[in-house]
Coordinates of N, CA and C in Angstrom, one line a residue:
X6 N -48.5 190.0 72.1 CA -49.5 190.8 72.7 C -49.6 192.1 71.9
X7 N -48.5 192.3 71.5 CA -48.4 193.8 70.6 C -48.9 194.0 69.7
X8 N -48.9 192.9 68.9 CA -48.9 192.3 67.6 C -50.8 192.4 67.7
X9 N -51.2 191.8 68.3 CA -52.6 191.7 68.6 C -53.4 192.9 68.8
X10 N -52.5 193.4 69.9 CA -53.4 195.2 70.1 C -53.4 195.8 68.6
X11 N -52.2 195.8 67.3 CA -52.0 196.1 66.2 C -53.2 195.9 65.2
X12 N -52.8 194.8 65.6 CA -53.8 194.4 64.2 C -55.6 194.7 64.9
X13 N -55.8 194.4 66.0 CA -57.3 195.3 66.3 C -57.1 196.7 66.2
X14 N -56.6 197.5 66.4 CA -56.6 198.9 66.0 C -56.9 198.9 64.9
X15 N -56.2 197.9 63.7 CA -56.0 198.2 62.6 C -57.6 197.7 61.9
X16 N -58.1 196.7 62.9 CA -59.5 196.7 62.2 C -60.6 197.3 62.7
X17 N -60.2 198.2 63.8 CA -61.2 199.3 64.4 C -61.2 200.8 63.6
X18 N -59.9 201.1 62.9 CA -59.6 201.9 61.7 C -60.5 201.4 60.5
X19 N -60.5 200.2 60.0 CA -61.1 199.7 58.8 C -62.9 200.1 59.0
X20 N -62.9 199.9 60.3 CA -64.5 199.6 60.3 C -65.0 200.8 61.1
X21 N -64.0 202.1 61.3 CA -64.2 203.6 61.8 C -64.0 203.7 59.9
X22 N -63.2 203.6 58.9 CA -63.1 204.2 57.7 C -64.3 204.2 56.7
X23 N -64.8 202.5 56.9 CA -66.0 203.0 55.7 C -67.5 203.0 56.6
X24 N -67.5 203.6 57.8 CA -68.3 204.0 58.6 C -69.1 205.7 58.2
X25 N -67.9 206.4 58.0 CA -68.0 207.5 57.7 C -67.3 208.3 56.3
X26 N -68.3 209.3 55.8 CA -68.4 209.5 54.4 C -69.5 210.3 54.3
X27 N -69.7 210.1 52.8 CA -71.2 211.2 52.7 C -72.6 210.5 53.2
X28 N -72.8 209.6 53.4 CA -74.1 208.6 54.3 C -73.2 208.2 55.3
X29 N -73.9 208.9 56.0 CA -73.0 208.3 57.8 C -74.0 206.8 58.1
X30 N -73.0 206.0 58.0 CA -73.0 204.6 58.4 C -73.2 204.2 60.3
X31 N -73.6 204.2 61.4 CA -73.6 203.8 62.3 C -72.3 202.4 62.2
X32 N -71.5 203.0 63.2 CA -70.3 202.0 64.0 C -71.0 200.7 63.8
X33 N -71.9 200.3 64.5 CA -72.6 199.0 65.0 C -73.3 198.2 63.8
X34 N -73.4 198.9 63.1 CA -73.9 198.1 61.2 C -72.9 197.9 61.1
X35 N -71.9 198.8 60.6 CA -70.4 198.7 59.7 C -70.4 198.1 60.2
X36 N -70.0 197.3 61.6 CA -69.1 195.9 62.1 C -69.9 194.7 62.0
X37 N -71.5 195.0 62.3 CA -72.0 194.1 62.2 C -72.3 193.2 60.3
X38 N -71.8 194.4 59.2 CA -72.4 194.5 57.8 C -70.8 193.4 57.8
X39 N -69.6 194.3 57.8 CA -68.4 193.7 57.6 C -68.2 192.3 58.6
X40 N -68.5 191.8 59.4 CA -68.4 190.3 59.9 C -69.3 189.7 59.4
X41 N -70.5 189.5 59.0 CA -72.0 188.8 58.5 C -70.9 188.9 56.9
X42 N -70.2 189.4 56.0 CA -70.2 189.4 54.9 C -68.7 188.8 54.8
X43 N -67.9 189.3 56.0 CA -66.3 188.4 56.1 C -66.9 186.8 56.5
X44 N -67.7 186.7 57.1 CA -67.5 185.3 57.8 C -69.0 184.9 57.7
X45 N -69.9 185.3 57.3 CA -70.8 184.3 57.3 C -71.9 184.7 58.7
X46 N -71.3 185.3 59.8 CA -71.9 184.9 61.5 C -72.8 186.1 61.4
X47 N -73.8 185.8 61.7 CA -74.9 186.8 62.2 C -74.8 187.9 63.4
X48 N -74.8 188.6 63.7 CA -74.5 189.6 65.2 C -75.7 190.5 65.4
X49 N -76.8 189.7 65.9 CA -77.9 190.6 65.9 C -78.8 190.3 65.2
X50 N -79.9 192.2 64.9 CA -80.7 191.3 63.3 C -80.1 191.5 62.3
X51 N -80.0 191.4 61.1 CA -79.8 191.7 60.3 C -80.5 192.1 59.0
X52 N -81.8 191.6 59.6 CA -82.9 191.7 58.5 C -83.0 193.4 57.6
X53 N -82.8 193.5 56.6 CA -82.9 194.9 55.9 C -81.7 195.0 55.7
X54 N -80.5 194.6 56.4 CA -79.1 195.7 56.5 C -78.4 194.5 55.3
X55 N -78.7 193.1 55.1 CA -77.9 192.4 53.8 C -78.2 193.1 52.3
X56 N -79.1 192.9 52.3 CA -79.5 193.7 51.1 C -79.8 195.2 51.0
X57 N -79.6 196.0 51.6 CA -80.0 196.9 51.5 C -78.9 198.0 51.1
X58 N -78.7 199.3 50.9 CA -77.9 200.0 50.7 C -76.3 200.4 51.2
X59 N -76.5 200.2 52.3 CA -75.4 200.3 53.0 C -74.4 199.0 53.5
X60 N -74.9 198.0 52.9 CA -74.2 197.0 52.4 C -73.4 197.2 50.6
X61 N -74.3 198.0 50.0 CA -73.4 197.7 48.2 C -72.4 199.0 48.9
X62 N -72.9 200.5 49.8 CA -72.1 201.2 49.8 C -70.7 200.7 50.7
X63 N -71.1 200.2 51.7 CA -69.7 199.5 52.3 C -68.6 198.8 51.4
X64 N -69.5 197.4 50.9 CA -69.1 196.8 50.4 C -68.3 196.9 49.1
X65 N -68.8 197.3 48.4 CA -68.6 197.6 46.9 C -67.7 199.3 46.7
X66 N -67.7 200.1 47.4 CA -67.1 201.1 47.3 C -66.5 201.4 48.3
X67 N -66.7 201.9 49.7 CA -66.0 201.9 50.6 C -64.8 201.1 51.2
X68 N -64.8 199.9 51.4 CA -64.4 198.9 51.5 C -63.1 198.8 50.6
X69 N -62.7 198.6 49.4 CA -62.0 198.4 48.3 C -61.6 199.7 48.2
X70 N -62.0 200.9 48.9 CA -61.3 202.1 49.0 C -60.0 202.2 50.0
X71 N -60.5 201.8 51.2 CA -59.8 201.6 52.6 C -58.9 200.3 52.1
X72 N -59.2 199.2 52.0 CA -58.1 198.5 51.5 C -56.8 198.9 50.7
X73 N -57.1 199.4 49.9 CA -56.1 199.9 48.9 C -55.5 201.0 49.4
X74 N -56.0 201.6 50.3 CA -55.4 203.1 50.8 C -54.6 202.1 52.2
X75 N -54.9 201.2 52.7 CA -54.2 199.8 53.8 C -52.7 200.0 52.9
X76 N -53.0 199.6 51.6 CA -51.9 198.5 50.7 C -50.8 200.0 50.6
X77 N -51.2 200.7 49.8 CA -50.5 202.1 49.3 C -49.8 202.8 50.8
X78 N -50.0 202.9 51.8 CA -49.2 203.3 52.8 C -48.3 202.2 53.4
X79 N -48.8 201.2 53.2 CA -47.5 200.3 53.7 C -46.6 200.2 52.7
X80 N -47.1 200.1 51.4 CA -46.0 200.3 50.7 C -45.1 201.2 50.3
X81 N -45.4 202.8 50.9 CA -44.9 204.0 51.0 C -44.0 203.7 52.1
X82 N -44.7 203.5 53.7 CA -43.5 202.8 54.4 C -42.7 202.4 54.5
X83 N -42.8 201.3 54.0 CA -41.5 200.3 53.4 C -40.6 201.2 52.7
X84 N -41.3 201.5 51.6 CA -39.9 202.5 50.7 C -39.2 203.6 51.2
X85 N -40.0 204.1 52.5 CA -39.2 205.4 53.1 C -38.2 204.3 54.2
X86 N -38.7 203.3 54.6 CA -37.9 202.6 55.7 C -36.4 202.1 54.9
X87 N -37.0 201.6 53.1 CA -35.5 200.9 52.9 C -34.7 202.0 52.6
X88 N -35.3 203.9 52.2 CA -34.2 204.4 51.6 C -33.6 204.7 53.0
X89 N -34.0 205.0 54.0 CA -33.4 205.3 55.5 C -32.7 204.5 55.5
X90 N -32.4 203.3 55.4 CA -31.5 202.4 56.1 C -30.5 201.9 54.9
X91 N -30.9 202.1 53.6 CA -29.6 202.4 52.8 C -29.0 203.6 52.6
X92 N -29.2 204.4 52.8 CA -28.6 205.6 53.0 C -28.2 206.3 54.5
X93 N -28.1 205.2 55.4 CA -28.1 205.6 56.7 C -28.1 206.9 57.3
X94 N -29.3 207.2 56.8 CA -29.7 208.1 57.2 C -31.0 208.9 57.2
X95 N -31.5 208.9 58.8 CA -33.0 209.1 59.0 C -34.2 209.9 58.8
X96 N -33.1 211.3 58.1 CA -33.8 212.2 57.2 C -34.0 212.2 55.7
X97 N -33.2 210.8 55.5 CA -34.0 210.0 54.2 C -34.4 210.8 53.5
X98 N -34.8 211.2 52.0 CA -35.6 211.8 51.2 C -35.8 211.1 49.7
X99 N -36.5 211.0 49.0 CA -36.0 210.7 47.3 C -35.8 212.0 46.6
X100 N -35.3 212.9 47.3 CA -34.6 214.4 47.0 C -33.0 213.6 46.8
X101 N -32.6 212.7 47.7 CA -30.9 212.2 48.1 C -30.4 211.9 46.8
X102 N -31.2 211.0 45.5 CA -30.6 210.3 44.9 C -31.1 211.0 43.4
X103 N -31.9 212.1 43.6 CA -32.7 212.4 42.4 C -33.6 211.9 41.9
X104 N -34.5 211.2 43.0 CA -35.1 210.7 41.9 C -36.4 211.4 41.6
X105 N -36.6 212.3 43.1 CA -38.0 213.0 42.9 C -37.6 213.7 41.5
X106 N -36.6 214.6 41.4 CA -36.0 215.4 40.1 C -36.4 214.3 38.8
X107 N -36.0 213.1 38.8 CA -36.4 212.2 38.0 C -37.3 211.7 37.6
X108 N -38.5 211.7 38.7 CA -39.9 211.6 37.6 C -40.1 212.8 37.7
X109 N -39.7 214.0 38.0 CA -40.9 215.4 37.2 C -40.0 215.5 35.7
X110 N -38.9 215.0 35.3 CA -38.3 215.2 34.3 C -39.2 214.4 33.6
X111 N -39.6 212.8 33.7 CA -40.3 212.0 33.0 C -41.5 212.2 32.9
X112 N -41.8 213.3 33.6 CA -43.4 213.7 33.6 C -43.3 215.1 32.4
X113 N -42.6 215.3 32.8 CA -42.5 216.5 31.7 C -42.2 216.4 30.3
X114 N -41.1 215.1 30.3 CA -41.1 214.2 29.2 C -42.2 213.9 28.6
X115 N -43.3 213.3 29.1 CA -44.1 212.5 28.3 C -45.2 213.8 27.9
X116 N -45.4 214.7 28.7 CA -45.9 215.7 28.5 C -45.5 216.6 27.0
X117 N -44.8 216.9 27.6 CA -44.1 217.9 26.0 C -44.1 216.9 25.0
X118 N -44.0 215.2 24.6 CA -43.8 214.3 23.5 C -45.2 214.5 23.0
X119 N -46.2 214.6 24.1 CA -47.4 214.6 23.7 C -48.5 213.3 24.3
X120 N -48.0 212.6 25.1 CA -48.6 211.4 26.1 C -49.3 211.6 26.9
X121 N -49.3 213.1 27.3 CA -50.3 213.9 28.3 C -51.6 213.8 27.5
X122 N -52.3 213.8 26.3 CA -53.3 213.5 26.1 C -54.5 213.2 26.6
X123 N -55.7 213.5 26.4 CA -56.8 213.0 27.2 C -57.0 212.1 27.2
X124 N -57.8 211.3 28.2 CA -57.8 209.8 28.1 C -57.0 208.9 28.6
X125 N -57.6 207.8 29.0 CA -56.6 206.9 30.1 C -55.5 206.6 29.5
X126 N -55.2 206.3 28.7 CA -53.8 206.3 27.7 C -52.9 207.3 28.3
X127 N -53.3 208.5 28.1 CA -52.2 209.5 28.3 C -51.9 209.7 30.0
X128 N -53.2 209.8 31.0 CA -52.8 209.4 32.4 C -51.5 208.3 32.3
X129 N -51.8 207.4 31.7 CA -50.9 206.1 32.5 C -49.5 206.6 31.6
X130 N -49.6 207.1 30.6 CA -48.6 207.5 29.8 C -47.5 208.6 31.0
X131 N -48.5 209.5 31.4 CA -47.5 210.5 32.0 C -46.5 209.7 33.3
X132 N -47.6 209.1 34.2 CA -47.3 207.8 35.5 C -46.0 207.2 34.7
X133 N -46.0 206.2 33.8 CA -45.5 205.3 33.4 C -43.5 206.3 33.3
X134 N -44.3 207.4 32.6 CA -42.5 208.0 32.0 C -42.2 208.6 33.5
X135 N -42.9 209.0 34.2 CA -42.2 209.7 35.7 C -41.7 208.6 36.2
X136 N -42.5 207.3 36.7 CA -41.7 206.2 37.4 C -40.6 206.0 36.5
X137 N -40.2 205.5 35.1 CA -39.0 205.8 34.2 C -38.1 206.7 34.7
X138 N -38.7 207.8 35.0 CA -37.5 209.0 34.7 C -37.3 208.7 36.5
X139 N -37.8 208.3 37.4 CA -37.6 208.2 38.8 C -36.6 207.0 39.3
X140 N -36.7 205.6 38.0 CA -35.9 204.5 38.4 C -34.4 205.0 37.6
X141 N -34.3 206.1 36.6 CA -33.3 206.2 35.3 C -32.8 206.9 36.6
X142 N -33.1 208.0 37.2 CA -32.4 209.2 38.1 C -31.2 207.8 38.8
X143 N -31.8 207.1 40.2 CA -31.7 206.2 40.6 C -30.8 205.8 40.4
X144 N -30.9 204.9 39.4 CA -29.7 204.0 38.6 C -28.4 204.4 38.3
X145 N -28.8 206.0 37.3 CA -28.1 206.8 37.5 C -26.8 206.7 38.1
X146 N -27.4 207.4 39.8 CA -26.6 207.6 40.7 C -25.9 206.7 41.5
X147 N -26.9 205.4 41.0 CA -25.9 204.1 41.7 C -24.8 203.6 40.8
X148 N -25.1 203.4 39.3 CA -24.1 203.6 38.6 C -22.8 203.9 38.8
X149 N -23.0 205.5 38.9 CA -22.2 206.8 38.8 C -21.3 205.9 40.7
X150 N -21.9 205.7 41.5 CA -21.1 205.9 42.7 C -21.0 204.3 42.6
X151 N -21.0 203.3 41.9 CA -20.0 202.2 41.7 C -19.2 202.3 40.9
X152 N -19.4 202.9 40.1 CA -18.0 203.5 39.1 C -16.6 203.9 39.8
X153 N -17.1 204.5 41.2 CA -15.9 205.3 41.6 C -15.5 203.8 42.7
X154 N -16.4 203.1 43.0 CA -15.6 201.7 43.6 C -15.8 202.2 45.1
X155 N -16.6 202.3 46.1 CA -16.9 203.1 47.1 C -17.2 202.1 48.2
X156 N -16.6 202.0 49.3 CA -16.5 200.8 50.2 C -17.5 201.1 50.8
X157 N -17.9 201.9 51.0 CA -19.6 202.0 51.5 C -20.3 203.2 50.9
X158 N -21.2 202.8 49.3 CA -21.3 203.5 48.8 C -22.7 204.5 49.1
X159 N -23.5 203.7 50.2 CA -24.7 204.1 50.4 C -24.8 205.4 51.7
X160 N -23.7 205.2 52.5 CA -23.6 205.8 54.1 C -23.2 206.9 53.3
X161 N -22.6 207.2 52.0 CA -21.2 208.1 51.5 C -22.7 208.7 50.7
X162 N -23.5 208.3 50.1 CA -24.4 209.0 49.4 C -25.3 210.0 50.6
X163 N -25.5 209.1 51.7 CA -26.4 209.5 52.5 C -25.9 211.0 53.1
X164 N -24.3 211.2 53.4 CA -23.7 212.2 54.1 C -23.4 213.4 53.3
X165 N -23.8 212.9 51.7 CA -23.2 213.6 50.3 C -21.6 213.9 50.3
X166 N -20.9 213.1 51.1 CA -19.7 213.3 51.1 C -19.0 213.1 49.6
X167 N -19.4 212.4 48.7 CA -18.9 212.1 47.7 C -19.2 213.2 46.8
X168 N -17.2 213.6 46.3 CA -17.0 214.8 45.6 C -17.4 214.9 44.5
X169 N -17.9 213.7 43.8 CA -18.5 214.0 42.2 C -19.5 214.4 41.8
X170 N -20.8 213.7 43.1 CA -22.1 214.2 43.3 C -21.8 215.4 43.6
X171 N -21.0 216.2 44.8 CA -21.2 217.4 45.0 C -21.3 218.0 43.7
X172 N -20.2 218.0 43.0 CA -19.5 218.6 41.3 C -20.7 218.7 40.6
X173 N -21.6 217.1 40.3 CA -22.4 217.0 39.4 C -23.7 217.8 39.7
X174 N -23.8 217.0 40.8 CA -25.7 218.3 41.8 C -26.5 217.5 41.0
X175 N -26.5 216.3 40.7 CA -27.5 215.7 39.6 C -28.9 216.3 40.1
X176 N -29.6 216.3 41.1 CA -30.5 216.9 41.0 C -30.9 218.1 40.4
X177 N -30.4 219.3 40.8 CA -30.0 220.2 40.1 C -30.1 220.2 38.4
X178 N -29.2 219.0 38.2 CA -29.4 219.0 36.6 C -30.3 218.8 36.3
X179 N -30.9 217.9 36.8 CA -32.2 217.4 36.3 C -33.4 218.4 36.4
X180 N -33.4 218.7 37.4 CA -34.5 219.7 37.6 C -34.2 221.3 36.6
X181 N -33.2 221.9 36.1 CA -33.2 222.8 35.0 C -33.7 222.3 33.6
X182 N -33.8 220.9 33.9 CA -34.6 220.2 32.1 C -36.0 220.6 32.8
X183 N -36.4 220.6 34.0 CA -38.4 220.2 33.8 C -38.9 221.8 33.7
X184 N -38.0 222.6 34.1 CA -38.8 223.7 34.8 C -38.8 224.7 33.4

């Protein structure tokens, strides 16, 4: 029953999202434009609203906007839910392991090499060495705290109780390279 109230919220959000914008779309098109084009079923008239404008704007731009912004927060989700629960602990950050420190280093990396460049090249260039310098932080530190052989090395990262991190402050280090 939960599950169900969920997922309608979730398509009363979809169809409140590409409703509104710079051409205010009426609620009762959007639902009627988005079911006639999901499924085929007519709801009403329809005449003018298939072809007409506020079907390519739904469709073709709105639409594939709200989707993807769907996909990108669950997936943000997820990642904040697994570092909470590997690091047991619910104030969670990617500050914990360095890794935020780790892509501005690789953003600054690619920058100062010269990959900041204009042009899509150099966009995906900067992206590409921050997620690098974000998974390198990371690794890093899982490395570094299996080295030391740690019977629960994740709960021990989460509390910072582990003396070498304190010593090293890898964040710290890392972040006197970007700035």
């Amino acid at each position: 029953m939960i599950i169900m109230m969920l997922i309608a919220a979730v398509g009363c959000s979809v169809i409140f999202a590409v409703s509104i914008g710079q051409v205010s779309i009426p609620f009762t098109e959007s639902y009627r434009i988005l079911i006639y084009q999901l499924t085929g079923i007519e709801i009403g008239d329809l005449h003018g609203l298939t072809s007409g404008t506020f079907v390519d704007i739904i469709w073709q731009i709105r639409l594939p906007r709200v989707l993807m912004a769907m996909i990108v927060g669950s997936g943000l989700a997820l990642c904040g839910t697994v570092m909470q629960a590997s690091v047991q602990n619910p104030l969670a950050d990617p500050y914990i392991w360095g890794i935020s420190s780790g892509d501005s280093l690789g953003a600054t990396f690619s920058i100062m090499v010269g990959f900041g460049a204009a042009g899509i090249i150099g966009e995906m260039g900067i992206a590409m060495w921050a997620f690098v310098g974000a998974i390198g932080a990371a690794g890093f530190v899982l490395i570094l705290a299996s080295i030391c052989d740690l019977t629960n090395m994740f709960a021990t990262l989460g509390t910072l109780s582990f003396p070498l991190l304190k010593w090293l402050d890898f964040t710290g280090f890392i972040t006197c390279f970007t700035f």
